């Protein structure tokens, strides 16, 4: 403090290094600009209410004004499949299923990132559920079974939207959608059997990739 103004002379135990740390420091300095500290007792106030006291109505009024971001894709839920099946598909579309490439980025595993099913490519969400030989066999089998045109898919989203491009009546399209959701579930279950139980796959049990496993 110098003449009631905040002075930015720092005594760092470690100077900020990364770009994000420097940006946080810049934001902090911006917030402190113009702040004048006065003597007296500190108080806590609620800014959303004119009198400084908390009220639920003031919070409610503020929330009404917030414009929540609209996601650019909305998954269609299907009540003919268990909730956990729909949730897995939703997470896969968001790239939130713990495939090896994602676990590696989070520093949870080390070693090979090869797809447990084919061993020919890094296991990413798109690879495992869409382009892997195992997934391709499943989707082609569904093509024949459900008598739909050859499936061209490049992402999990393409798989989830397939039912929209069939010429099925509404009820049958919902049935086909359920088949796709359950297939995603079964692929993931088979994959976990390969990784953790050594069932099938190209290289037997591979749970040893997991740190601490
Ligand atoms: Zn594969």
mmCIF file with all atom_site columns, C-alpha atoms and ligand atoms in Angstrom:
data_model
loop_
_atom_site.group_PDB
_atom_site.id
_atom_site.type_symbol
_atom_site.label_atom_id
_atom_site.label_alt_id
_atom_site.label_comp_id
_atom_site.label_asym_id
_atom_site.label_entity_id
_atom_site.label_seq_id
_atom_site.pdbx_PDB_ins_code
_atom_site.Cartn_x
_atom_site.Cartn_y
_atom_site.Cartn_z
_atom_site.occupancy
_atom_site.B_iso_or_equiv
_atom_site.pdbx_formal_charge
_atom_site.auth_seq_id
_atom_site.auth_comp_id
_atom_site.auth_asym_id
_atom_site.auth_atom_id
_atom_site.pdbx_PDB_model_num
ATOM   1   C  CA  . UNK A 1 1   ? 0.000   0.000   0.000   1.00 0.00 ? 1   UNK A CA  1
ATOM   2   C  CA  . UNK A 1 2   ? 1.323   3.453   -0.919  1.00 0.00 ? 2   UNK A CA  1
ATOM   3   C  CA  . UNK A 1 3   ? -0.925  6.449   -0.201  1.00 0.00 ? 3   UNK A CA  1
ATOM   4   C  CA  . UNK A 1 4   ? -3.990  4.197   -0.022  1.00 0.00 ? 4   UNK A CA  1
ATOM   5   C  CA  . UNK A 1 5   ? -3.240  2.795   -3.485  1.00 0.00 ? 5   UNK A CA  1
ATOM   6   C  CA  . UNK A 1 6   ? -2.340  -0.802  -4.139  1.00 0.00 ? 6   UNK A CA  1
ATOM   7   C  CA  . UNK A 1 7   ? 1.241   -1.057  -5.251  1.00 0.00 ? 7   UNK A CA  1
ATOM   8   C  CA  . UNK A 1 8   ? 2.206   -3.954  -7.485  1.00 0.00 ? 8   UNK A CA  1
ATOM   9   C  CA  . UNK A 1 9   ? 5.559   -4.821  -6.034  1.00 0.00 ? 9   UNK A CA  1
ATOM   10  C  CA  . UNK A 1 10  ? 5.551   -8.554  -5.696  1.00 0.00 ? 10  UNK A CA  1
ATOM   11  C  CA  . UNK A 1 11  ? 7.509   -10.922 -3.568  1.00 0.00 ? 11  UNK A CA  1
ATOM   12  C  CA  . UNK A 1 12  ? 7.179   -14.073 -5.560  1.00 0.00 ? 12  UNK A CA  1
ATOM   13  C  CA  . UNK A 1 13  ? 8.129   -17.477 -4.230  1.00 0.00 ? 13  UNK A CA  1
ATOM   14  C  CA  . UNK A 1 14  ? 8.140   -18.321 -7.937  1.00 0.00 ? 14  UNK A CA  1
ATOM   15  C  CA  . UNK A 1 15  ? 7.591   -15.832 -10.735 1.00 0.00 ? 15  UNK A CA  1
ATOM   16  C  CA  . UNK A 1 16  ? 4.668   -16.545 -13.076 1.00 0.00 ? 16  UNK A CA  1
ATOM   17  C  CA  . UNK A 1 17  ? 5.869   -18.630 -15.990 1.00 0.00 ? 17  UNK A CA  1
ATOM   18  C  CA  . UNK A 1 18  ? 3.180   -19.781 -18.335 1.00 0.00 ? 18  UNK A CA  1
ATOM   19  C  CA  . UNK A 1 19  ? 0.984   -17.651 -20.539 1.00 0.00 ? 19  UNK A CA  1
ATOM   20  C  CA  . UNK A 1 20  ? -2.075  -18.521 -18.459 1.00 0.00 ? 20  UNK A CA  1
ATOM   21  C  CA  . UNK A 1 21  ? -0.357  -17.443 -15.238 1.00 0.00 ? 21  UNK A CA  1
ATOM   22  C  CA  . UNK A 1 22  ? 0.694   -14.143 -16.772 1.00 0.00 ? 22  UNK A CA  1
ATOM   23  C  CA  . UNK A 1 23  ? -2.836  -13.633 -18.079 1.00 0.00 ? 23  UNK A CA  1
ATOM   24  C  CA  . UNK A 1 24  ? -4.248  -14.265 -14.592 1.00 0.00 ? 24  UNK A CA  1
ATOM   25  C  CA  . UNK A 1 25  ? -1.815  -11.700 -13.190 1.00 0.00 ? 25  UNK A CA  1
ATOM   26  C  CA  . UNK A 1 26  ? -2.883  -9.184  -15.821 1.00 0.00 ? 26  UNK A CA  1
ATOM   27  C  CA  . UNK A 1 27  ? -6.558  -9.795  -14.936 1.00 0.00 ? 27  UNK A CA  1
ATOM   28  C  CA  . UNK A 1 28  ? -5.771  -9.351  -11.236 1.00 0.00 ? 28  UNK A CA  1
ATOM   29  C  CA  . UNK A 1 29  ? -4.026  -6.043  -11.865 1.00 0.00 ? 29  UNK A CA  1
ATOM   30  C  CA  . UNK A 1 30  ? -6.979  -4.860  -13.943 1.00 0.00 ? 30  UNK A CA  1
ATOM   31  C  CA  . UNK A 1 31  ? -9.348  -5.731  -11.100 1.00 0.00 ? 31  UNK A CA  1
ATOM   32  C  CA  . UNK A 1 32  ? -7.187  -3.849  -8.612  1.00 0.00 ? 32  UNK A CA  1
ATOM   33  C  CA  . UNK A 1 33  ? -6.997  -0.715  -10.732 1.00 0.00 ? 33  UNK A CA  1
ATOM   34  C  CA  . UNK A 1 34  ? -8.829  2.116   -9.077  1.00 0.00 ? 34  UNK A CA  1
ATOM   35  C  CA  . UNK A 1 35  ? -9.419  0.206   -5.861  1.00 0.00 ? 35  UNK A CA  1
ATOM   36  C  CA  . UNK A 1 36  ? -9.059  2.490   -2.878  1.00 0.00 ? 36  UNK A CA  1
ATOM   37  C  CA  . UNK A 1 37  ? -8.706  0.915   0.544   1.00 0.00 ? 37  UNK A CA  1
ATOM   38  C  CA  . UNK A 1 38  ? -10.056 2.832   3.466   1.00 0.00 ? 38  UNK A CA  1
ATOM   39  C  CA  . UNK A 1 39  ? -9.781  2.390   7.172   1.00 0.00 ? 39  UNK A CA  1
ATOM   40  C  CA  . UNK A 1 40  ? -12.734 0.899   8.988   1.00 0.00 ? 40  UNK A CA  1
ATOM   41  C  CA  . UNK A 1 41  ? -14.403 -2.451  9.411   1.00 0.00 ? 41  UNK A CA  1
ATOM   42  C  CA  . UNK A 1 42  ? -14.763 -4.748  6.414   1.00 0.00 ? 42  UNK A CA  1
ATOM   43  C  CA  . UNK A 1 43  ? -18.253 -5.816  5.479   1.00 0.00 ? 43  UNK A CA  1
ATOM   44  C  CA  . UNK A 1 44  ? -19.716 -8.353  3.122   1.00 0.00 ? 44  UNK A CA  1
ATOM   45  C  CA  . UNK A 1 45  ? -22.416 -7.169  0.723   1.00 0.00 ? 45  UNK A CA  1
ATOM   46  C  CA  . UNK A 1 46  ? -24.679 -8.755  -1.884  1.00 0.00 ? 46  UNK A CA  1
ATOM   47  C  CA  . UNK A 1 47  ? -24.323 -6.699  -5.045  1.00 0.00 ? 47  UNK A CA  1
ATOM   48  C  CA  . UNK A 1 48  ? -27.508 -7.909  -6.730  1.00 0.00 ? 48  UNK A CA  1
ATOM   49  C  CA  . UNK A 1 49  ? -29.695 -6.345  -4.124  1.00 0.00 ? 49  UNK A CA  1
ATOM   50  C  CA  . UNK A 1 50  ? -29.819 -2.583  -3.744  1.00 0.00 ? 50  UNK A CA  1
ATOM   51  C  CA  . UNK A 1 51  ? -29.562 -2.717  0.022   1.00 0.00 ? 51  UNK A CA  1
ATOM   52  C  CA  . UNK A 1 52  ? -26.649 -5.175  0.128   1.00 0.00 ? 52  UNK A CA  1
ATOM   53  C  CA  . UNK A 1 53  ? -28.535 -8.063  1.697   1.00 0.00 ? 53  UNK A CA  1
ATOM   54  C  CA  . UNK A 1 54  ? -28.974 -11.427 0.049   1.00 0.00 ? 54  UNK A CA  1
ATOM   55  C  CA  . UNK A 1 55  ? -32.394 -12.273 -1.331  1.00 0.00 ? 55  UNK A CA  1
ATOM   56  C  CA  . UNK A 1 56  ? -33.511 -15.222 -3.424  1.00 0.00 ? 56  UNK A CA  1
ATOM   57  C  CA  . UNK A 1 57  ? -35.634 -12.968 -5.625  1.00 0.00 ? 57  UNK A CA  1
ATOM   58  C  CA  . UNK A 1 58  ? -32.617 -10.847 -6.623  1.00 0.00 ? 58  UNK A CA  1
ATOM   59  C  CA  . UNK A 1 59  ? -30.719 -14.000 -7.575  1.00 0.00 ? 59  UNK A CA  1
ATOM   60  C  CA  . UNK A 1 60  ? -33.715 -15.307 -9.495  1.00 0.00 ? 60  UNK A CA  1
ATOM   61  C  CA  . UNK A 1 61  ? -34.058 -12.029 -11.387 1.00 0.00 ? 61  UNK A CA  1
ATOM   62  C  CA  . UNK A 1 62  ? -30.385 -12.162 -12.320 1.00 0.00 ? 62  UNK A CA  1
ATOM   63  C  CA  . UNK A 1 63  ? -30.593 -15.753 -13.536 1.00 0.00 ? 63  UNK A CA  1
ATOM   64  C  CA  . UNK A 1 64  ? -33.506 -14.828 -15.781 1.00 0.00 ? 64  UNK A CA  1
ATOM   65  C  CA  . UNK A 1 65  ? -31.221 -12.418 -17.604 1.00 0.00 ? 65  UNK A CA  1
ATOM   66  C  CA  . UNK A 1 66  ? -28.475 -14.959 -18.198 1.00 0.00 ? 66  UNK A CA  1
ATOM   67  C  CA  . UNK A 1 67  ? -28.328 -16.323 -21.708 1.00 0.00 ? 67  UNK A CA  1
ATOM   68  C  CA  . UNK A 1 68  ? -27.177 -19.890 -21.427 1.00 0.00 ? 68  UNK A CA  1
ATOM   69  C  CA  . UNK A 1 69  ? -25.095 -21.163 -24.332 1.00 0.00 ? 69  UNK A CA  1
ATOM   70  C  CA  . UNK A 1 70  ? -27.042 -23.412 -26.674 1.00 0.00 ? 70  UNK A CA  1
ATOM   71  C  CA  . UNK A 1 71  ? -25.086 -26.570 -27.525 1.00 0.00 ? 71  UNK A CA  1
ATOM   72  C  CA  . UNK A 1 72  ? -24.428 -26.987 -31.241 1.00 0.00 ? 72  UNK A CA  1
ATOM   73  C  CA  . UNK A 1 73  ? -25.698 -30.554 -31.118 1.00 0.00 ? 73  UNK A CA  1
ATOM   74  C  CA  . UNK A 1 74  ? -28.500 -32.069 -29.106 1.00 0.00 ? 74  UNK A CA  1
ATOM   75  C  CA  . UNK A 1 75  ? -28.640 -35.818 -28.742 1.00 0.00 ? 75  UNK A CA  1
ATOM   76  C  CA  . UNK A 1 76  ? -31.996 -37.515 -29.224 1.00 0.00 ? 76  UNK A CA  1
ATOM   77  C  CA  . UNK A 1 77  ? -32.884 -39.629 -26.201 1.00 0.00 ? 77  UNK A CA  1
ATOM   78  C  CA  . UNK A 1 78  ? -34.635 -42.924 -26.769 1.00 0.00 ? 78  UNK A CA  1
ATOM   79  C  CA  . UNK A 1 79  ? -36.777 -44.321 -23.974 1.00 0.00 ? 79  UNK A CA  1
ATOM   80  C  CA  . UNK A 1 80  ? -36.653 -47.820 -25.440 1.00 0.00 ? 80  UNK A CA  1
ATOM   81  C  CA  . UNK A 1 81  ? -33.085 -48.290 -24.200 1.00 0.00 ? 81  UNK A CA  1
ATOM   82  C  CA  . UNK A 1 82  ? -31.805 -48.170 -20.606 1.00 0.00 ? 82  UNK A CA  1
ATOM   83  C  CA  . UNK A 1 83  ? -30.614 -44.776 -19.445 1.00 0.00 ? 83  UNK A CA  1
ATOM   84  C  CA  . UNK A 1 84  ? -27.007 -45.955 -19.117 1.00 0.00 ? 84  UNK A CA  1
ATOM   85  C  CA  . UNK A 1 85  ? -27.003 -46.870 -22.821 1.00 0.00 ? 85  UNK A CA  1
ATOM   86  C  CA  . UNK A 1 86  ? -28.143 -43.400 -23.854 1.00 0.00 ? 86  UNK A CA  1
ATOM   87  C  CA  . UNK A 1 87  ? -25.660 -41.776 -21.481 1.00 0.00 ? 87  UNK A CA  1
ATOM   88  C  CA  . UNK A 1 88  ? -22.744 -43.724 -22.949 1.00 0.00 ? 88  UNK A CA  1
ATOM   89  C  CA  . UNK A 1 89  ? -23.723 -42.624 -26.475 1.00 0.00 ? 89  UNK A CA  1
ATOM   90  C  CA  . UNK A 1 90  ? -24.057 -39.042 -25.274 1.00 0.00 ? 90  UNK A CA  1
ATOM   91  C  CA  . UNK A 1 91  ? -20.615 -39.165 -23.663 1.00 0.00 ? 91  UNK A CA  1
ATOM   92  C  CA  . UNK A 1 92  ? -19.118 -40.745 -26.781 1.00 0.00 ? 92  UNK A CA  1
ATOM   93  C  CA  . UNK A 1 93  ? -20.501 -37.935 -28.918 1.00 0.00 ? 93  UNK A CA  1
ATOM   94  C  CA  . UNK A 1 94  ? -18.915 -35.433 -26.535 1.00 0.00 ? 94  UNK A CA  1
ATOM   95  C  CA  . UNK A 1 95  ? -15.611 -37.353 -26.709 1.00 0.00 ? 95  UNK A CA  1
ATOM   96  C  CA  . UNK A 1 96  ? -15.870 -38.072 -22.999 1.00 0.00 ? 96  UNK A CA  1
ATOM   97  C  CA  . UNK A 1 97  ? -15.516 -41.845 -23.061 1.00 0.00 ? 97  UNK A CA  1
ATOM   98  C  CA  . UNK A 1 98  ? -12.183 -42.950 -21.549 1.00 0.00 ? 98  UNK A CA  1
ATOM   99  C  CA  . UNK A 1 99  ? -10.475 -44.350 -24.626 1.00 0.00 ? 99  UNK A CA  1
ATOM   100 C  CA  . UNK A 1 100 ? -6.700  -44.750 -24.435 1.00 0.00 ? 100 UNK A CA  1
ATOM   101 C  CA  . UNK A 1 101 ? -5.802  -41.514 -26.227 1.00 0.00 ? 101 UNK A CA  1
ATOM   102 C  CA  . UNK A 1 102 ? -7.879  -39.494 -23.751 1.00 0.00 ? 102 UNK A CA  1
ATOM   103 C  CA  . UNK A 1 103 ? -6.475  -41.341 -20.718 1.00 0.00 ? 103 UNK A CA  1
ATOM   104 C  CA  . UNK A 1 104 ? -2.943  -40.714 -22.001 1.00 0.00 ? 104 UNK A CA  1
ATOM   105 C  CA  . UNK A 1 105 ? -3.599  -36.979 -22.230 1.00 0.00 ? 105 UNK A CA  1
ATOM   106 C  CA  . UNK A 1 106 ? -4.796  -37.079 -18.624 1.00 0.00 ? 106 UNK A CA  1
ATOM   107 C  CA  . UNK A 1 107 ? -1.626  -38.900 -17.587 1.00 0.00 ? 107 UNK A CA  1
ATOM   108 C  CA  . UNK A 1 108 ? -3.593  -41.915 -16.373 1.00 0.00 ? 108 UNK A CA  1
ATOM   109 C  CA  . UNK A 1 109 ? -1.898  -44.480 -18.604 1.00 0.00 ? 109 UNK A CA  1
ATOM   110 C  CA  . UNK A 1 110 ? 1.411   -44.965 -20.305 1.00 0.00 ? 110 UNK A CA  1
ATOM   111 C  CA  . UNK A 1 111 ? 2.596   -47.411 -22.922 1.00 0.00 ? 111 UNK A CA  1
ATOM   112 C  CA  . UNK A 1 112 ? 0.894   -48.288 -26.161 1.00 0.00 ? 112 UNK A CA  1
ATOM   113 C  CA  . UNK A 1 113 ? -2.200  -46.422 -27.282 1.00 0.00 ? 113 UNK A CA  1
ATOM   114 C  CA  . UNK A 1 114 ? -2.988  -49.038 -29.927 1.00 0.00 ? 114 UNK A CA  1
ATOM   115 C  CA  . UNK A 1 115 ? -6.632  -49.908 -30.320 1.00 0.00 ? 115 UNK A CA  1
ATOM   116 C  CA  . UNK A 1 116 ? -7.334  -53.045 -28.241 1.00 0.00 ? 116 UNK A CA  1
ATOM   117 C  CA  . UNK A 1 117 ? -9.544  -54.444 -31.003 1.00 0.00 ? 117 UNK A CA  1
ATOM   118 C  CA  . UNK A 1 118 ? -7.349  -54.123 -34.099 1.00 0.00 ? 118 UNK A CA  1
ATOM   119 C  CA  . UNK A 1 119 ? -3.960  -52.882 -32.900 1.00 0.00 ? 119 UNK A CA  1
ATOM   120 C  CA  . UNK A 1 120 ? -3.599  -50.915 -36.122 1.00 0.00 ? 120 UNK A CA  1
ATOM   121 C  CA  . UNK A 1 121 ? -4.399  -47.410 -34.992 1.00 0.00 ? 121 UNK A CA  1
ATOM   122 C  CA  . UNK A 1 122 ? -4.413  -45.201 -31.925 1.00 0.00 ? 122 UNK A CA  1
ATOM   123 C  CA  . UNK A 1 123 ? -7.551  -45.731 -29.913 1.00 0.00 ? 123 UNK A CA  1
ATOM   124 C  CA  . UNK A 1 124 ? -9.555  -42.531 -30.202 1.00 0.00 ? 124 UNK A CA  1
ATOM   125 C  CA  . UNK A 1 125 ? -13.315 -42.254 -29.791 1.00 0.00 ? 125 UNK A CA  1
ATOM   126 C  CA  . UNK A 1 126 ? -13.833 -41.918 -33.527 1.00 0.00 ? 126 UNK A CA  1
ATOM   127 C  CA  . UNK A 1 127 ? -11.529 -44.796 -34.309 1.00 0.00 ? 127 UNK A CA  1
ATOM   128 C  CA  . UNK A 1 128 ? -13.016 -47.259 -31.862 1.00 0.00 ? 128 UNK A CA  1
ATOM   129 C  CA  . UNK A 1 129 ? -16.710 -46.578 -32.465 1.00 0.00 ? 129 UNK A CA  1
ATOM   130 C  CA  . UNK A 1 130 ? -16.607 -45.721 -36.158 1.00 0.00 ? 130 UNK A CA  1
ATOM   131 C  CA  . UNK A 1 131 ? -13.569 -46.611 -38.234 1.00 0.00 ? 131 UNK A CA  1
ATOM   132 C  CA  . UNK A 1 132 ? -12.074 -49.615 -36.424 1.00 0.00 ? 132 UNK A CA  1
ATOM   133 C  CA  . UNK A 1 133 ? -12.464 -52.923 -38.266 1.00 0.00 ? 133 UNK A CA  1
ATOM   134 C  CA  . UNK A 1 134 ? -14.573 -54.250 -35.375 1.00 0.00 ? 134 UNK A CA  1
ATOM   135 C  CA  . UNK A 1 135 ? -16.936 -51.276 -35.497 1.00 0.00 ? 135 UNK A CA  1
ATOM   136 C  CA  . UNK A 1 136 ? -17.136 -51.489 -39.283 1.00 0.00 ? 136 UNK A CA  1
ATOM   137 C  CA  . UNK A 1 137 ? -18.193 -55.137 -39.057 1.00 0.00 ? 137 UNK A CA  1
ATOM   138 C  CA  . UNK A 1 138 ? -20.900 -54.250 -36.551 1.00 0.00 ? 138 UNK A CA  1
ATOM   139 C  CA  . UNK A 1 139 ? -22.261 -51.367 -38.614 1.00 0.00 ? 139 UNK A CA  1
ATOM   140 C  CA  . UNK A 1 140 ? -22.238 -53.428 -41.793 1.00 0.00 ? 140 UNK A CA  1
ATOM   141 C  CA  . UNK A 1 141 ? -24.081 -56.260 -40.057 1.00 0.00 ? 141 UNK A CA  1
ATOM   142 C  CA  . UNK A 1 142 ? -26.698 -53.750 -38.907 1.00 0.00 ? 142 UNK A CA  1
ATOM   143 C  CA  . UNK A 1 143 ? -26.949 -52.443 -42.471 1.00 0.00 ? 143 UNK A CA  1
ATOM   144 C  CA  . UNK A 1 144 ? -27.873 -55.911 -43.710 1.00 0.00 ? 144 UNK A CA  1
ATOM   145 C  CA  . UNK A 1 145 ? -30.084 -56.813 -40.770 1.00 0.00 ? 145 UNK A CA  1
ATOM   146 C  CA  . UNK A 1 146 ? -32.119 -53.614 -40.787 1.00 0.00 ? 146 UNK A CA  1
ATOM   147 C  CA  . UNK A 1 147 ? -32.058 -53.313 -44.580 1.00 0.00 ? 147 UNK A CA  1
ATOM   148 C  CA  . UNK A 1 148 ? -30.733 -49.766 -44.653 1.00 0.00 ? 148 UNK A CA  1
ATOM   149 C  CA  . UNK A 1 149 ? -28.310 -48.313 -47.219 1.00 0.00 ? 149 UNK A CA  1
ATOM   150 C  CA  . UNK A 1 150 ? -24.568 -48.754 -46.658 1.00 0.00 ? 150 UNK A CA  1
ATOM   151 C  CA  . UNK A 1 151 ? -23.536 -46.744 -43.610 1.00 0.00 ? 151 UNK A CA  1
ATOM   152 C  CA  . UNK A 1 152 ? -21.125 -43.883 -44.276 1.00 0.00 ? 152 UNK A CA  1
ATOM   153 C  CA  . UNK A 1 153 ? -20.089 -42.513 -40.910 1.00 0.00 ? 153 UNK A CA  1
ATOM   154 C  CA  . UNK A 1 154 ? -17.115 -40.398 -39.919 1.00 0.00 ? 154 UNK A CA  1
ATOM   155 C  CA  . UNK A 1 155 ? -18.046 -39.637 -36.336 1.00 0.00 ? 155 UNK A CA  1
ATOM   156 C  CA  . UNK A 1 156 ? -20.159 -40.902 -33.453 1.00 0.00 ? 156 UNK A CA  1
ATOM   157 C  CA  . UNK A 1 157 ? -22.599 -38.131 -34.283 1.00 0.00 ? 157 UNK A CA  1
ATOM   158 C  CA  . UNK A 1 158 ? -23.068 -39.587 -37.767 1.00 0.00 ? 158 UNK A CA  1
ATOM   159 C  CA  . UNK A 1 159 ? -23.965 -42.927 -36.175 1.00 0.00 ? 159 UNK A CA  1
ATOM   160 C  CA  . UNK A 1 160 ? -26.423 -41.287 -33.775 1.00 0.00 ? 160 UNK A CA  1
ATOM   161 C  CA  . UNK A 1 161 ? -28.103 -39.432 -36.636 1.00 0.00 ? 161 UNK A CA  1
ATOM   162 C  CA  . UNK A 1 162 ? -28.410 -42.401 -38.998 1.00 0.00 ? 162 UNK A CA  1
ATOM   163 C  CA  . UNK A 1 163 ? -32.042 -42.975 -38.081 1.00 0.00 ? 163 UNK A CA  1
ATOM   164 C  CA  . UNK A 1 164 ? -32.891 -39.520 -39.446 1.00 0.00 ? 164 UNK A CA  1
ATOM   165 C  CA  . UNK A 1 165 ? -31.864 -40.559 -42.940 1.00 0.00 ? 165 UNK A CA  1
ATOM   166 C  CA  . UNK A 1 166 ? -33.734 -43.828 -43.149 1.00 0.00 ? 166 UNK A CA  1
ATOM   167 C  CA  . UNK A 1 167 ? -37.057 -43.916 -44.914 1.00 0.00 ? 167 UNK A CA  1
ATOM   168 C  CA  . UNK A 1 168 ? -38.590 -45.825 -42.039 1.00 0.00 ? 168 UNK A CA  1
ATOM   169 C  CA  . UNK A 1 169 ? -41.873 -44.767 -40.495 1.00 0.00 ? 169 UNK A CA  1
ATOM   170 C  CA  . UNK A 1 170 ? -41.431 -42.944 -37.205 1.00 0.00 ? 170 UNK A CA  1
ATOM   171 C  CA  . UNK A 1 171 ? -41.801 -45.964 -34.937 1.00 0.00 ? 171 UNK A CA  1
ATOM   172 C  CA  . UNK A 1 172 ? -39.444 -48.098 -36.995 1.00 0.00 ? 172 UNK A CA  1
ATOM   173 C  CA  . UNK A 1 173 ? -36.882 -45.263 -37.117 1.00 0.00 ? 173 UNK A CA  1
ATOM   174 C  CA  . UNK A 1 174 ? -37.004 -45.149 -33.319 1.00 0.00 ? 174 UNK A CA  1
ATOM   175 C  CA  . UNK A 1 175 ? -36.386 -48.884 -33.256 1.00 0.00 ? 175 UNK A CA  1
ATOM   176 C  CA  . UNK A 1 176 ? -33.394 -48.475 -35.591 1.00 0.00 ? 176 UNK A CA  1
ATOM   177 C  CA  . UNK A 1 177 ? -32.084 -45.626 -33.408 1.00 0.00 ? 177 UNK A CA  1
ATOM   178 C  CA  . UNK A 1 178 ? -32.305 -47.927 -30.383 1.00 0.00 ? 178 UNK A CA  1
ATOM   179 C  CA  . UNK A 1 179 ? -30.326 -50.593 -32.257 1.00 0.00 ? 179 UNK A CA  1
ATOM   180 C  CA  . UNK A 1 180 ? -27.538 -48.065 -32.949 1.00 0.00 ? 180 UNK A CA  1
ATOM   181 C  CA  . UNK A 1 181 ? -27.438 -46.940 -29.310 1.00 0.00 ? 181 UNK A CA  1
ATOM   182 C  CA  . UNK A 1 182 ? -27.294 -50.497 -28.006 1.00 0.00 ? 182 UNK A CA  1
ATOM   183 C  CA  . UNK A 1 183 ? -24.574 -51.339 -30.544 1.00 0.00 ? 183 UNK A CA  1
ATOM   184 C  CA  . UNK A 1 184 ? -22.425 -48.497 -29.207 1.00 0.00 ? 184 UNK A CA  1
ATOM   185 C  CA  . UNK A 1 185 ? -22.977 -49.920 -25.721 1.00 0.00 ? 185 UNK A CA  1
ATOM   186 C  CA  . UNK A 1 186 ? -22.057 -53.448 -26.826 1.00 0.00 ? 186 UNK A CA  1
ATOM   187 C  CA  . UNK A 1 187 ? -18.914 -52.229 -28.620 1.00 0.00 ? 187 UNK A CA  1
ATOM   188 C  CA  . UNK A 1 188 ? -17.770 -50.485 -25.459 1.00 0.00 ? 188 UNK A CA  1
ATOM   189 C  CA  . UNK A 1 189 ? -18.556 -53.511 -23.312 1.00 0.00 ? 189 UNK A CA  1
ATOM   190 C  CA  . UNK A 1 190 ? -16.602 -55.777 -25.684 1.00 0.00 ? 190 UNK A CA  1
ATOM   191 C  CA  . UNK A 1 191 ? -13.721 -53.326 -25.633 1.00 0.00 ? 191 UNK A CA  1
ATOM   192 C  CA  . UNK A 1 192 ? -13.606 -53.342 -21.835 1.00 0.00 ? 192 UNK A CA  1
ATOM   193 C  CA  . UNK A 1 193 ? -13.637 -57.135 -21.835 1.00 0.00 ? 193 UNK A CA  1
ATOM   194 C  CA  . UNK A 1 194 ? -10.588 -57.004 -24.127 1.00 0.00 ? 194 UNK A CA  1
ATOM   195 C  CA  . UNK A 1 195 ? -8.738  -54.466 -22.010 1.00 0.00 ? 195 UNK A CA  1
ATOM   196 C  CA  . UNK A 1 196 ? -9.528  -55.738 -18.541 1.00 0.00 ? 196 UNK A CA  1
ATOM   197 C  CA  . UNK A 1 197 ? -10.388 -59.413 -18.983 1.00 0.00 ? 197 UNK A CA  1
ATOM   198 C  CA  . UNK A 1 198 ? -8.224  -60.377 -21.956 1.00 0.00 ? 198 UNK A CA  1
ATOM   199 C  CA  . UNK A 1 199 ? -11.239 -61.552 -23.968 1.00 0.00 ? 199 UNK A CA  1
ATOM   200 C  CA  . UNK A 1 200 ? -10.576 -61.330 -27.724 1.00 0.00 ? 200 UNK A CA  1
ATOM   201 C  CA  . UNK A 1 201 ? -8.820  -58.346 -29.248 1.00 0.00 ? 201 UNK A CA  1
ATOM   202 C  CA  . UNK A 1 202 ? -5.452  -58.343 -30.923 1.00 0.00 ? 202 UNK A CA  1
ATOM   203 C  CA  . UNK A 1 203 ? -3.163  -58.492 -27.953 1.00 0.00 ? 203 UNK A CA  1
ATOM   204 C  CA  . UNK A 1 204 ? -4.857  -60.171 -25.023 1.00 0.00 ? 204 UNK A CA  1
ATOM   205 C  CA  . UNK A 1 205 ? -5.267  -58.509 -21.636 1.00 0.00 ? 205 UNK A CA  1
ATOM   206 C  CA  . UNK A 1 206 ? -3.893  -55.006 -21.732 1.00 0.00 ? 206 UNK A CA  1
ATOM   207 C  CA  . UNK A 1 207 ? -5.022  -53.493 -18.453 1.00 0.00 ? 207 UNK A CA  1
ATOM   208 C  CA  . UNK A 1 208 ? -1.317  -53.151 -17.579 1.00 0.00 ? 208 UNK A CA  1
ATOM   209 C  CA  . UNK A 1 209 ? -1.261  -49.884 -19.500 1.00 0.00 ? 209 UNK A CA  1
ATOM   210 C  CA  . UNK A 1 210 ? -3.036  -48.316 -16.575 1.00 0.00 ? 210 UNK A CA  1
ATOM   211 C  CA  . UNK A 1 211 ? -0.721  -46.726 -14.076 1.00 0.00 ? 211 UNK A CA  1
ATOM   212 C  CA  . UNK A 1 212 ? -0.902  -48.689 -10.866 1.00 0.00 ? 212 UNK A CA  1
ATOM   213 C  CA  . UNK A 1 213 ? -2.659  -51.606 -12.601 1.00 0.00 ? 213 UNK A CA  1
HETATM 214 ZN ZN1 . LIG B 2 .   ? -9.242  -50.539 -33.948 1.00 0.00 ? 1   LIG B ZN1 1
#
